[in-house]
Coordinates of C-alpha atoms in Angstrom, one line a residue:
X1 CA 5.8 30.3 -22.5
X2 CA 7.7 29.8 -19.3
X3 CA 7.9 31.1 -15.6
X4 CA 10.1 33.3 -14.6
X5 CA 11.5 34.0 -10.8
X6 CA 13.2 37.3 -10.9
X7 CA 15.4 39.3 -8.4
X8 CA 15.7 43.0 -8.3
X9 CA 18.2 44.7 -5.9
X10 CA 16.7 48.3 -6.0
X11 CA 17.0 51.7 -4.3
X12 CA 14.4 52.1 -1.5
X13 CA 12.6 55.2 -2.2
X14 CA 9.8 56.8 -3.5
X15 CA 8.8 55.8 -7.1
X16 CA 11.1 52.4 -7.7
X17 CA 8.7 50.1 -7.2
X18 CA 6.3 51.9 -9.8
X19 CA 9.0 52.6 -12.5
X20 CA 10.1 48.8 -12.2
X21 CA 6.3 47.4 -12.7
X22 CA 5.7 49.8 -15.3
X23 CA 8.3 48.1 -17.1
X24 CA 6.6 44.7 -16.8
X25 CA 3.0 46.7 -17.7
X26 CA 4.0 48.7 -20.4
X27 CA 4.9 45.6 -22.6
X28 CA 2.0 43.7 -21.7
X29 CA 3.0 41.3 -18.7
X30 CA 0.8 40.6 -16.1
X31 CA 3.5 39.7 -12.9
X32 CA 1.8 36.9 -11.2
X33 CA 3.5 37.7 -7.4
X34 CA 5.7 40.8 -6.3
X35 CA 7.1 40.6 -2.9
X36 CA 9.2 43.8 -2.0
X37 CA 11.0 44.8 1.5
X38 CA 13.8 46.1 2.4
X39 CA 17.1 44.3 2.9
X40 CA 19.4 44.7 5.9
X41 CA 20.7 47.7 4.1
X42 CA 18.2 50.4 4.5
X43 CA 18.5 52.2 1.8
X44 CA 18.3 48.9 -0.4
X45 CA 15.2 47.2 -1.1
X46 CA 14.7 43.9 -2.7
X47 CA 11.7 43.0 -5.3
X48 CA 10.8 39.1 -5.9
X49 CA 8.8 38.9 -9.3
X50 CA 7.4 36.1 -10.7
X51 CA 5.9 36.3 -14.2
X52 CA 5.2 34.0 -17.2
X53 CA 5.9 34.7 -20.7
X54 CA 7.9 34.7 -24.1
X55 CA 11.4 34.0 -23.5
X56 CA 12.4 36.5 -25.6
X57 CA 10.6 39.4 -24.4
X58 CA 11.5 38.3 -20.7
X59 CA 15.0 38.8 -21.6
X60 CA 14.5 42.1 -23.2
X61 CA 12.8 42.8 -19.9
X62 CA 15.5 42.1 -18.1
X63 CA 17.7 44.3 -20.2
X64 CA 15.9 47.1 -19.7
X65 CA 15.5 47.0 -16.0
X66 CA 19.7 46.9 -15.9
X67 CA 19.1 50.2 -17.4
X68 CA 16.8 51.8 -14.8
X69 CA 18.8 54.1 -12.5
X70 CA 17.3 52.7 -9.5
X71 CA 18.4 49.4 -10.2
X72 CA 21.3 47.8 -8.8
X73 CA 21.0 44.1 -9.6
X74 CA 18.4 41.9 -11.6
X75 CA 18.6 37.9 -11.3
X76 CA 16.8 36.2 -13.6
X77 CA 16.3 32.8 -12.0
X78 CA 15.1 31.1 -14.7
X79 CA 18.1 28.5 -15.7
X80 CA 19.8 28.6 -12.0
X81 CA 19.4 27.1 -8.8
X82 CA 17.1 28.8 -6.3
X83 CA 15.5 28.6 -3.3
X84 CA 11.5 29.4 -3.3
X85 CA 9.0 30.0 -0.6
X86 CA 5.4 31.9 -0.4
X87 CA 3.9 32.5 2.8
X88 CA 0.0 31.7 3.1
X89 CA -2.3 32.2 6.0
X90 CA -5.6 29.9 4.9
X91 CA -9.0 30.2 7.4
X92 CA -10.8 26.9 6.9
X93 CA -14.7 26.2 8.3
X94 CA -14.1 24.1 11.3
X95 CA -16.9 21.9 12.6
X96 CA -17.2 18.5 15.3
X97 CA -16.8 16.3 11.8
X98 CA -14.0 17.4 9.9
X99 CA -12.0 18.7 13.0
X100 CA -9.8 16.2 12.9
X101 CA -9.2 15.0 9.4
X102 CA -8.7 19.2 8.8
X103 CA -5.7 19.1 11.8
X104 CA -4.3 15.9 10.4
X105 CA -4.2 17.6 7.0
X106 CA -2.6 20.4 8.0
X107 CA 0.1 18.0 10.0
X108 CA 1.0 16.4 7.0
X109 CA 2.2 19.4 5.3
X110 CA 3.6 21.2 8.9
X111 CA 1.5 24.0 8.6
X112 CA 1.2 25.6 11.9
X113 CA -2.4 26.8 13.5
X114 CA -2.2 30.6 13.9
X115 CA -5.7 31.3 15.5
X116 CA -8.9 28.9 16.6
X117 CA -12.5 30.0 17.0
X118 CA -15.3 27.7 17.5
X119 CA -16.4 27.5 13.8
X120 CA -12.9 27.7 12.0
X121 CA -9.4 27.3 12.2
X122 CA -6.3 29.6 10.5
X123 CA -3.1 27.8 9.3
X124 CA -0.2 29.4 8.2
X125 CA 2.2 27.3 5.9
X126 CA 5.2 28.7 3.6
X127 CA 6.6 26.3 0.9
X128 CA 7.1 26.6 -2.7
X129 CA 4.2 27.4 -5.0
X130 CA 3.5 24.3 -5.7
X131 CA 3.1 22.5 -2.4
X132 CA 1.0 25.8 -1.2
X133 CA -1.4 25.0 -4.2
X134 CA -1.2 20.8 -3.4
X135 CA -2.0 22.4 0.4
X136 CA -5.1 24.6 -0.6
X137 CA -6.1 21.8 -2.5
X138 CA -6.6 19.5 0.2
X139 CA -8.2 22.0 2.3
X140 CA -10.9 23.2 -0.5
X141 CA -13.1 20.3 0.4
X142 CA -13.4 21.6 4.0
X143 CA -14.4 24.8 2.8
X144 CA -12.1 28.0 2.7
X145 CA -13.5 31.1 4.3
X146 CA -10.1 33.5 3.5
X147 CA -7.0 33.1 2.1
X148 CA -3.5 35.3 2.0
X149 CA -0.6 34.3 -0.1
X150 CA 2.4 36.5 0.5
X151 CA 3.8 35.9 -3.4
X152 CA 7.3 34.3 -3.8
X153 CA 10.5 35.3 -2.4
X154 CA 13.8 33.6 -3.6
X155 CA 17.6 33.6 -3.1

């Protein structure tokens, strides 16, 4: 089983996005992230999906959504060269102890502070999956009050 980074170049109206994850749902994927907005073209959106599985059946996938009449290009990322980012906003408890080591943790990823109160602190940090993961990692200890992750985007 592998991880898959796919592309869609869709129509942007009414009922794409459903027909397209219907596709993934109806043979028994679970899509880990979907990220969809629209492009510079208006009447174009693009859909980032990432979503583990079968080789096989990925690639029937694949097929099929070439087929969909709102579809006007898949990429299937999976053997070429991409770049990957997911945008997280992370609200850590904040106290007169771990004030600093929380700031010097977030400096050594370049996450920027996006709002401060008295008891906690919110970061915002975009990387690839796996630094965000390494990222909440180091902030667990500290204790995590919310998290948003954005899912993947690639190109």
């Amino acid at each position: 089983m592998s991880t898959h980074t796919i592309s869609i170049l869709t129509e942007n109206h009414s009922g794409s996005l459903s027909r397209i994850a219907g596709l993934f749902s109806s043979r028994g994927y679970n899509i880990s992230t979907l990220t969809v907005a629209e492009t510079d073209d208006p009447t174009m959106s693009r859909m980032t999906i990432v979503v583990s599985g079968d080789e096989e059946i990925l690639e029937q996938i694949v097929k099929q959504l070439n087929k969909l009449i709102d579809v006007v290009k898949v990429i299937d990322f999976n053997d070429m060269p991409k770049i990957e980012r997911e945008l997280l906003l992370v609200t850590v408890d904040l106290n007169r102890a771990s004030r600093h080591e929380v700031v010097e943790t977030a400096n050594l990823f370049n996450a920027t502070v996006a709002g401060v109160t008295p008891s906690s602190v919110t970061f915002e940090f975009s990387g690839e999956r796996e630094r965000v993961d390494d990222f909440m990692t180091m902030l667990k200890p500290y204790g995590i009050r919310d998290v948003v992750r954005s899912g993947a985007v690639a190109i």
